mmCIF file of C-alpha atoms in Angstrom:
data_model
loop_
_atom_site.group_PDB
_atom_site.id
_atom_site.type_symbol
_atom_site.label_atom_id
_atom_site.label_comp_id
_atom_site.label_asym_id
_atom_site.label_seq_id
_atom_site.Cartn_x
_atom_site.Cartn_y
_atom_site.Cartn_z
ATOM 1 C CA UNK B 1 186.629 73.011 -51.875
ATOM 2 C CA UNK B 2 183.944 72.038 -54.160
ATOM 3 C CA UNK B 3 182.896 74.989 -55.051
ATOM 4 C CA UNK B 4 186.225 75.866 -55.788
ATOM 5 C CA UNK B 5 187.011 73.524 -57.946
ATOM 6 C CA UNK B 6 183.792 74.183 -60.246
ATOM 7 C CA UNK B 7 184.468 77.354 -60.336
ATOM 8 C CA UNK B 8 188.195 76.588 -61.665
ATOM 9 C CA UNK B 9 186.670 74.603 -64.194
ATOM 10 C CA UNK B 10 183.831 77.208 -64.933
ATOM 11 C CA UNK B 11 186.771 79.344 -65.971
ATOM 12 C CA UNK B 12 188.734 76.681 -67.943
ATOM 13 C CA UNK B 13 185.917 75.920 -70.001
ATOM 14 C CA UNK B 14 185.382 79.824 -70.655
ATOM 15 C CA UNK B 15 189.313 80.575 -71.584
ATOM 16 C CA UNK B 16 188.653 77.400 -74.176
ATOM 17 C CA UNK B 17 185.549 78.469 -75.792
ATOM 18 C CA UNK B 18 187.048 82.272 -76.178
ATOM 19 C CA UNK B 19 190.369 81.259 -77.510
ATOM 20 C CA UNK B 20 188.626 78.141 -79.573
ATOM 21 C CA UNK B 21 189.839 78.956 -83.584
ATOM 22 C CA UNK B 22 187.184 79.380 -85.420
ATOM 23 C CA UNK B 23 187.746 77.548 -88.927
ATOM 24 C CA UNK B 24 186.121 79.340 -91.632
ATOM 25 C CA UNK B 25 187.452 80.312 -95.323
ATOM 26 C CA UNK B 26 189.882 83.043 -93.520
ATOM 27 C CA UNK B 27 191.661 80.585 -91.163
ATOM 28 C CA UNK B 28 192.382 78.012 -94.282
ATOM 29 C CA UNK B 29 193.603 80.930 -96.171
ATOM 30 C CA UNK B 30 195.956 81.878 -93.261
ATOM 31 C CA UNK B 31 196.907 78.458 -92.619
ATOM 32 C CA UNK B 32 198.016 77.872 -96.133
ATOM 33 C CA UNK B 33 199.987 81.025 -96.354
ATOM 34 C CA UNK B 34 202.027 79.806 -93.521
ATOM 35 C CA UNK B 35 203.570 77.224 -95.701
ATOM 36 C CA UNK B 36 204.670 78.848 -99.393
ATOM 37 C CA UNK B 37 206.424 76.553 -102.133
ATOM 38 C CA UNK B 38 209.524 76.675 -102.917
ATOM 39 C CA UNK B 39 211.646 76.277 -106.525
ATOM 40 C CA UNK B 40 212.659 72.888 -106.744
ATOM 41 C CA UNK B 41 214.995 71.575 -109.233
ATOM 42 C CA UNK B 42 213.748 68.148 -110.028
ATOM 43 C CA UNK B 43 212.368 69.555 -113.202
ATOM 44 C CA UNK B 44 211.740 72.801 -114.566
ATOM 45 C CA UNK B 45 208.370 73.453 -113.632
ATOM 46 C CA UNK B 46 208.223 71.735 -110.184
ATOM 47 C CA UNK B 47 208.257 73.002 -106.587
ATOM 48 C CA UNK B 48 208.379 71.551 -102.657
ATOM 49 C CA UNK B 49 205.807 72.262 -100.346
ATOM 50 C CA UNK B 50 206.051 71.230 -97.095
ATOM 51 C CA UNK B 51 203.899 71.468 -94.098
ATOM 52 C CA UNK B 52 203.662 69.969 -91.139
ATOM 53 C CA UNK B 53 202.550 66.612 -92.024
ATOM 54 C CA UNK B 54 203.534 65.756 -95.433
ATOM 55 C CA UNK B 55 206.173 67.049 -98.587
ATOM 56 C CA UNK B 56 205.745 67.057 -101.638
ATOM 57 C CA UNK B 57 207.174 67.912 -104.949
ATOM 58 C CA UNK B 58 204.578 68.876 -107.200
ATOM 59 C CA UNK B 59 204.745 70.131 -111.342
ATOM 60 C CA UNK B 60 202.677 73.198 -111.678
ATOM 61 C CA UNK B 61 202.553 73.033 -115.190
ATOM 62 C CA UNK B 62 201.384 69.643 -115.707
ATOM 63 C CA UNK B 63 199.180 70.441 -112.125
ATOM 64 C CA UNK B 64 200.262 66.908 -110.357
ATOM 65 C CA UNK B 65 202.171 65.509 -107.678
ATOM 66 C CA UNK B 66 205.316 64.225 -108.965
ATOM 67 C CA UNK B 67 206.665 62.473 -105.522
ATOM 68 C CA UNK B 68 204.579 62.717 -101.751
ATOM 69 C CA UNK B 69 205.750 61.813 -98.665
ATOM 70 C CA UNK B 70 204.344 61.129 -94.976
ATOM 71 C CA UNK B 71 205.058 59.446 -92.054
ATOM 72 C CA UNK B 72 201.810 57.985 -90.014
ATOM 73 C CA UNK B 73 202.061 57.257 -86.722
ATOM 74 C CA UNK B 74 199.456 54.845 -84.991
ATOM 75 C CA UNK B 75 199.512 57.413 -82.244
ATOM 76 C CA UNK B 76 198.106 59.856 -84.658
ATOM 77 C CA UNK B 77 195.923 57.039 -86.416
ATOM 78 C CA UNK B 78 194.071 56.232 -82.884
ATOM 79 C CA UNK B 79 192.657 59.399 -82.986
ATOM 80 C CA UNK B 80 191.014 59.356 -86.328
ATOM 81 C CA UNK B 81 188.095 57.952 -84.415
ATOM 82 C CA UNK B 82 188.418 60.297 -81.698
ATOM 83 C CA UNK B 83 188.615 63.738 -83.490
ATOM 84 C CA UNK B 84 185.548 62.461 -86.033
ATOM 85 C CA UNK B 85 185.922 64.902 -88.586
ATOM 86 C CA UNK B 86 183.149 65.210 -90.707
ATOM 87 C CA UNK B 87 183.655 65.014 -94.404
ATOM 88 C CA UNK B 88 181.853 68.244 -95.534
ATOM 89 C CA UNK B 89 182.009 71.100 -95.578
ATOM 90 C CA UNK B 90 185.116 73.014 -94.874
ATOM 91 C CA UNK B 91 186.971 69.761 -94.380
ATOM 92 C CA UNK B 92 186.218 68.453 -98.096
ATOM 93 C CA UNK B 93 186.761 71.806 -99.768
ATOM 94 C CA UNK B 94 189.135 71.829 -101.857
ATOM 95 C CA UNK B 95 192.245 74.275 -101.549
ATOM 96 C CA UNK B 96 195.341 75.358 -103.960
ATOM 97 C CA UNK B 97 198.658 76.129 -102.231
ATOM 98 C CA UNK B 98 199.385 79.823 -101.982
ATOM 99 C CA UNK B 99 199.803 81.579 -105.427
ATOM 100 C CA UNK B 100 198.749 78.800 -107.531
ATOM 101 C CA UNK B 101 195.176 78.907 -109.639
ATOM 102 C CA UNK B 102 192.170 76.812 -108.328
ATOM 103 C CA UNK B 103 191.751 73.969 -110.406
ATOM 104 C CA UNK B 104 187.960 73.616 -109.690
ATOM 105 C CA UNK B 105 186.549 73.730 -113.737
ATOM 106 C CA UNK B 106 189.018 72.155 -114.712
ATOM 107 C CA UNK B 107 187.319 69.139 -112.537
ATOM 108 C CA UNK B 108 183.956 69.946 -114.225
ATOM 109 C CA UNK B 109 185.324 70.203 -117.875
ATOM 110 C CA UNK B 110 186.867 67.344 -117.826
ATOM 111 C CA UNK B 111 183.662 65.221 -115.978
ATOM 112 C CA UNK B 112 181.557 67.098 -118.809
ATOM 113 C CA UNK B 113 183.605 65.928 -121.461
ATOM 114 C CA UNK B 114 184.192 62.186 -120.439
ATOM 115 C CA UNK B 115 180.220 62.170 -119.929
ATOM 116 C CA UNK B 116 179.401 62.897 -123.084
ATOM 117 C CA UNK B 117 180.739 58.989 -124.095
ATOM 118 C CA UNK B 118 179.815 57.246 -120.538
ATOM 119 C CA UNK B 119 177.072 59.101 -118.482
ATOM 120 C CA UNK B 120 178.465 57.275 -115.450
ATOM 121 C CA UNK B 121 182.228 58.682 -115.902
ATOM 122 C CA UNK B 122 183.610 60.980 -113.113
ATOM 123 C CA UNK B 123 187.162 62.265 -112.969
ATOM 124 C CA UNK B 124 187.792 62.377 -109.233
ATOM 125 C CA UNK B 125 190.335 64.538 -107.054
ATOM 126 C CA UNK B 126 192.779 61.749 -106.810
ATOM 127 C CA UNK B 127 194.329 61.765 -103.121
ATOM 128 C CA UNK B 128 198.251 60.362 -102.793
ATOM 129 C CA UNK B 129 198.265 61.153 -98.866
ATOM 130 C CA UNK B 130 195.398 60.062 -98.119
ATOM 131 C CA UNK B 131 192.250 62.182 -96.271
ATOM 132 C CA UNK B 132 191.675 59.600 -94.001
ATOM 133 C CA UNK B 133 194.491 59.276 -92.740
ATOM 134 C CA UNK B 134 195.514 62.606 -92.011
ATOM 135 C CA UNK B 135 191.513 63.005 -90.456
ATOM 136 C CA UNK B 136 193.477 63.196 -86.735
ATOM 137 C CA UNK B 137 194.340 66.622 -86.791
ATOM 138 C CA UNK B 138 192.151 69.996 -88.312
ATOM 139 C CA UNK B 139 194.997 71.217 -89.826
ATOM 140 C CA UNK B 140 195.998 67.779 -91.585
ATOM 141 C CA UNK B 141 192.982 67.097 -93.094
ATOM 142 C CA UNK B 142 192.246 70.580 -95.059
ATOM 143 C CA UNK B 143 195.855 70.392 -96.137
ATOM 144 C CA UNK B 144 195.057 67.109 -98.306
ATOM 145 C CA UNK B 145 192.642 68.594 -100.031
ATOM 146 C CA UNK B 146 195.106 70.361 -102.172
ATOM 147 C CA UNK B 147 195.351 70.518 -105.985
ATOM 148 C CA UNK B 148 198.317 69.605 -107.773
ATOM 149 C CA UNK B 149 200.846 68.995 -104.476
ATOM 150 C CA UNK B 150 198.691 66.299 -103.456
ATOM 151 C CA UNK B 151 195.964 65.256 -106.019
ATOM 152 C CA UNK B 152 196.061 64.708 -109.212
ATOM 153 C CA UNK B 153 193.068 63.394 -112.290
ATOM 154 C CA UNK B 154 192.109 60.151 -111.246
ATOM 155 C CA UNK B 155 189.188 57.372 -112.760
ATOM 156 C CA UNK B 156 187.124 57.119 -109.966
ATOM 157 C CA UNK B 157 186.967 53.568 -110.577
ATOM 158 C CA UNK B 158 190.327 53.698 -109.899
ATOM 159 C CA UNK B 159 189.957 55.866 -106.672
ATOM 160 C CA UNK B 160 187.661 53.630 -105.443
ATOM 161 C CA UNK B 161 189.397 50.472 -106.864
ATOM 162 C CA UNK B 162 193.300 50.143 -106.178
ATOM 163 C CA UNK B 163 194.085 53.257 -104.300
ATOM 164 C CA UNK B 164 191.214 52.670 -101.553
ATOM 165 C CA UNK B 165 192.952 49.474 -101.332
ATOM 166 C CA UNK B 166 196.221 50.549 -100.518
ATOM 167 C CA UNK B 167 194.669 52.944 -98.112
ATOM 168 C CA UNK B 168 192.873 50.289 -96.359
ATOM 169 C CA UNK B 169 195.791 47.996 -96.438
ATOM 170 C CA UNK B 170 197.764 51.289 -94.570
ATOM 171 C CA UNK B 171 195.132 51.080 -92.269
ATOM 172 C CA UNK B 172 195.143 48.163 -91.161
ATOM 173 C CA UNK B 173 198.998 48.443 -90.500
ATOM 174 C CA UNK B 174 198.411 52.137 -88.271
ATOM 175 C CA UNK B 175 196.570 49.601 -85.880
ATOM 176 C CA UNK B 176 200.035 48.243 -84.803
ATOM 177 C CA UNK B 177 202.397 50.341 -85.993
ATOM 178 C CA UNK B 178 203.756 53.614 -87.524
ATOM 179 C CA UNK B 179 204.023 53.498 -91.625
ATOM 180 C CA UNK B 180 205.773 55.413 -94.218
ATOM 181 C CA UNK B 181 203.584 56.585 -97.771
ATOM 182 C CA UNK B 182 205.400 57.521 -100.737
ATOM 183 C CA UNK B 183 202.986 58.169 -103.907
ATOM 184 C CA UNK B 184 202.802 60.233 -106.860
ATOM 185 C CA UNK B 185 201.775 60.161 -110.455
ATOM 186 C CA UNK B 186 203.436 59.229 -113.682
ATOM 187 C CA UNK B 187 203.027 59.430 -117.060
ATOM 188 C CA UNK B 188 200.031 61.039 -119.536
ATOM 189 C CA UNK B 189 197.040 59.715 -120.926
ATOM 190 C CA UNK B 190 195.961 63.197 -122.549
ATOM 191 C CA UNK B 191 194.851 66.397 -120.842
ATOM 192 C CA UNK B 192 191.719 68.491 -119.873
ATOM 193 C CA UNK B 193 191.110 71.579 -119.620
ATOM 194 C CA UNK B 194 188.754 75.035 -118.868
ATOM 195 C CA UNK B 195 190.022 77.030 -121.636
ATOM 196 C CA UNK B 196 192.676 78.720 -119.041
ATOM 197 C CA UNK B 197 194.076 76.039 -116.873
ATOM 198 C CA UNK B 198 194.874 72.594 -118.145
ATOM 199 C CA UNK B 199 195.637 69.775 -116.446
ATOM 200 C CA UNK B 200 197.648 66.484 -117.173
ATOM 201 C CA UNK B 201 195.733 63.043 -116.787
ATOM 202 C CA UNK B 202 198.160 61.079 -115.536
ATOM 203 C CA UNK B 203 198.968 57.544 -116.778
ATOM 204 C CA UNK B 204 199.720 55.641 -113.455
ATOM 205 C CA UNK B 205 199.321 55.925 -109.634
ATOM 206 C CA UNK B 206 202.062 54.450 -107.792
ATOM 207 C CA UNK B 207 202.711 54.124 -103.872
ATOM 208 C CA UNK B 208 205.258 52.684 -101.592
ATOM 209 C CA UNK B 209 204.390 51.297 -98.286
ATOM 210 C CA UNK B 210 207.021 51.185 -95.767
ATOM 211 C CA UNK B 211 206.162 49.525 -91.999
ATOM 212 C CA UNK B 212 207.512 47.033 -89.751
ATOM 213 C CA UNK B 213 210.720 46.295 -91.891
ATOM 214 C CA UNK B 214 208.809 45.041 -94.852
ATOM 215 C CA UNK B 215 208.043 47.741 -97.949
ATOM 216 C CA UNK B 216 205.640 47.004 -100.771
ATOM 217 C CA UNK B 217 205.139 49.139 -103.990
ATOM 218 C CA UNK B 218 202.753 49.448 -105.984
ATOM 219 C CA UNK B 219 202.404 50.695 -109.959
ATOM 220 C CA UNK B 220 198.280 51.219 -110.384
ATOM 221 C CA UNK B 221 197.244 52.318 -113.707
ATOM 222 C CA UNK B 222 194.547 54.960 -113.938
ATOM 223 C CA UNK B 223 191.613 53.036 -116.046
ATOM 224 C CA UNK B 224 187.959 52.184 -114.890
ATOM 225 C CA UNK B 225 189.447 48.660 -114.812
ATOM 226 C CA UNK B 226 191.859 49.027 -111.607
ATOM 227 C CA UNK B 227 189.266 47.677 -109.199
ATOM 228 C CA UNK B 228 190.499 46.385 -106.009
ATOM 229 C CA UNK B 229 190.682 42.988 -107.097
ATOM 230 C CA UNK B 230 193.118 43.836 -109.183
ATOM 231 C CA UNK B 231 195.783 45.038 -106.424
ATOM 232 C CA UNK B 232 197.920 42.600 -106.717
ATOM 233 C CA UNK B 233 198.443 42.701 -110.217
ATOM 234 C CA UNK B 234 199.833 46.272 -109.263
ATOM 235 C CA UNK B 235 202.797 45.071 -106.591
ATOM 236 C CA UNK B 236 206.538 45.506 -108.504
ATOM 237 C CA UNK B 237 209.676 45.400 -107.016
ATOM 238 C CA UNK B 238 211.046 48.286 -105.394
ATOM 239 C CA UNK B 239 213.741 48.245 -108.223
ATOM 240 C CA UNK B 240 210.913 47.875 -111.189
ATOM 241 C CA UNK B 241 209.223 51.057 -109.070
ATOM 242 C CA UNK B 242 212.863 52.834 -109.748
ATOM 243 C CA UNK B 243 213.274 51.873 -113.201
ATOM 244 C CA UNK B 244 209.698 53.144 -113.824
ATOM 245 C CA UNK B 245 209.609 56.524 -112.106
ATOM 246 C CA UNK B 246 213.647 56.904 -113.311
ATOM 247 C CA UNK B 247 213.826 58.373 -109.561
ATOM 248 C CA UNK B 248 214.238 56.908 -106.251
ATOM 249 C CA UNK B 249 211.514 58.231 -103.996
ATOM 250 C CA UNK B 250 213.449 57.477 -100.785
ATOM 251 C CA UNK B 251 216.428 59.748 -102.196
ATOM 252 C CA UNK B 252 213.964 62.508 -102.667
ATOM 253 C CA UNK B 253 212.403 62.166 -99.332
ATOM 254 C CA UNK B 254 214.432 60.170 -97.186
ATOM 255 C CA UNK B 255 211.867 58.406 -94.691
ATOM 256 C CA UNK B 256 211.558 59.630 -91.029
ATOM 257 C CA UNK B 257 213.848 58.005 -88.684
#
């Protein structure tokens, strides 16, 4: 019986390791070309993508996310520290959905050009759904990382100030229950650009935070100030939020029942 049994589990372990997905460049290629955009009319040069795990409404001209969406589940969140995924690599690269450019030098014009005045400067690949908290799943994770439908020019003061802070704060609630993220990026505080691609720097951060019956917003400018001290200097009514964004981000993407 015993010898049955390992060998039952001598073959299980084989039909794993040969059917195991090996994820290289070519599997993150395929996996974004499973989900293409879509026209959306929200403005002229916007479009939806939407994947398995979050939406989002993105301007491609302007090259940032104009409203996000996901719903977190603390199921999912337990397994964060389960799953372990390591943050290099293939799983920090960063991607642009299917058939739009790679917004790489734009990154490193714009951190050349802001170093010239402040050494320390960096522009950062500003996350709305957070990587963190899609780390449970593979698939999740390298479908943050993507330009314009989910990240936008962001102080990395900033990144590290405010929006950490929210992220922690979403944390904390995944320990007890599920949560709902809006977020997205408002407004213009110039441009950068690589000569071919240029990119709007947006003004403002902002992020709803639904869970447990209570919902908080947040309106986070995008300066080396925003530390996360400052947090809750950011909270505004969920009206103010409205008023600001002249859009109601639960209209757009009514949250998960």
């Amino acid at each position: 019986m015993r010898k049955n049994l390992l060998f039952f589990l001598s073959l299980a372990l084989l039909w794993t390791a040969a059917t195991a997905q090996t994820i290289n460049a070519a599997y993150v290629s395929a996996l974004y070309a499973k989900y293409p955009v879509t026209k959306s009319n929200f403005c002229t040069d916007c479009y939806l993508w939407v994947n398995p795990y979050y939406v989002s409404i993105g301007d491609v001209k302007r090259h940032m996310p104009v409203v996000t969406y996901e719903h977190f589940t603390k199921t999912n969140n337990d397994q964060v520290a389960v799953l372990k995924v390591p943050r290099d690599g293939i799983y920090a690269a960063w991607h642009s959905v299917t058939g739009q450019p790679n917004e790489d030098n734009v990154y490193a014009a714009a951190n050349k050009l802001v170093r010239q005045t402040d050494p320390k400067a960096v522009i950062a690949k500003g996350h709305c759904e957070a990587w963190i908290l899609n780390a449970f799943c593979y698939d999740a994770v390298i479908l943050s990382d993507t330009y314009t439908f989910n990240a936008g020019l962001e102080n990395q003061k900033q990144n590290v100030g405010t929006e950490i802070a929210t992220e922690n704060i979403t944390r904390e609630k995944l320990k007890t229950m599920d949560v709902d993220v809006w977020c997205g990026t408002w407004g213009d505080q110039g441009a950068f650009t690589d000569g071919r691609i240029t990119d709007t720097y947006p003004a403002f951060y902002w992020k709803i935070i639904r869970a447990g019956g209570e919902t908080t917003c947040y309106w986070m400018p995008n300066v080396a100030a925003a530390t996360k001290a400052t947090l809750p200097q950011c909270i505004v009514t969920y009206a103010q939020l409205v008023k600001n964004l002249q859009f109601d981000p639960q209209k757009i993407f009514p949250p998960k029942p």
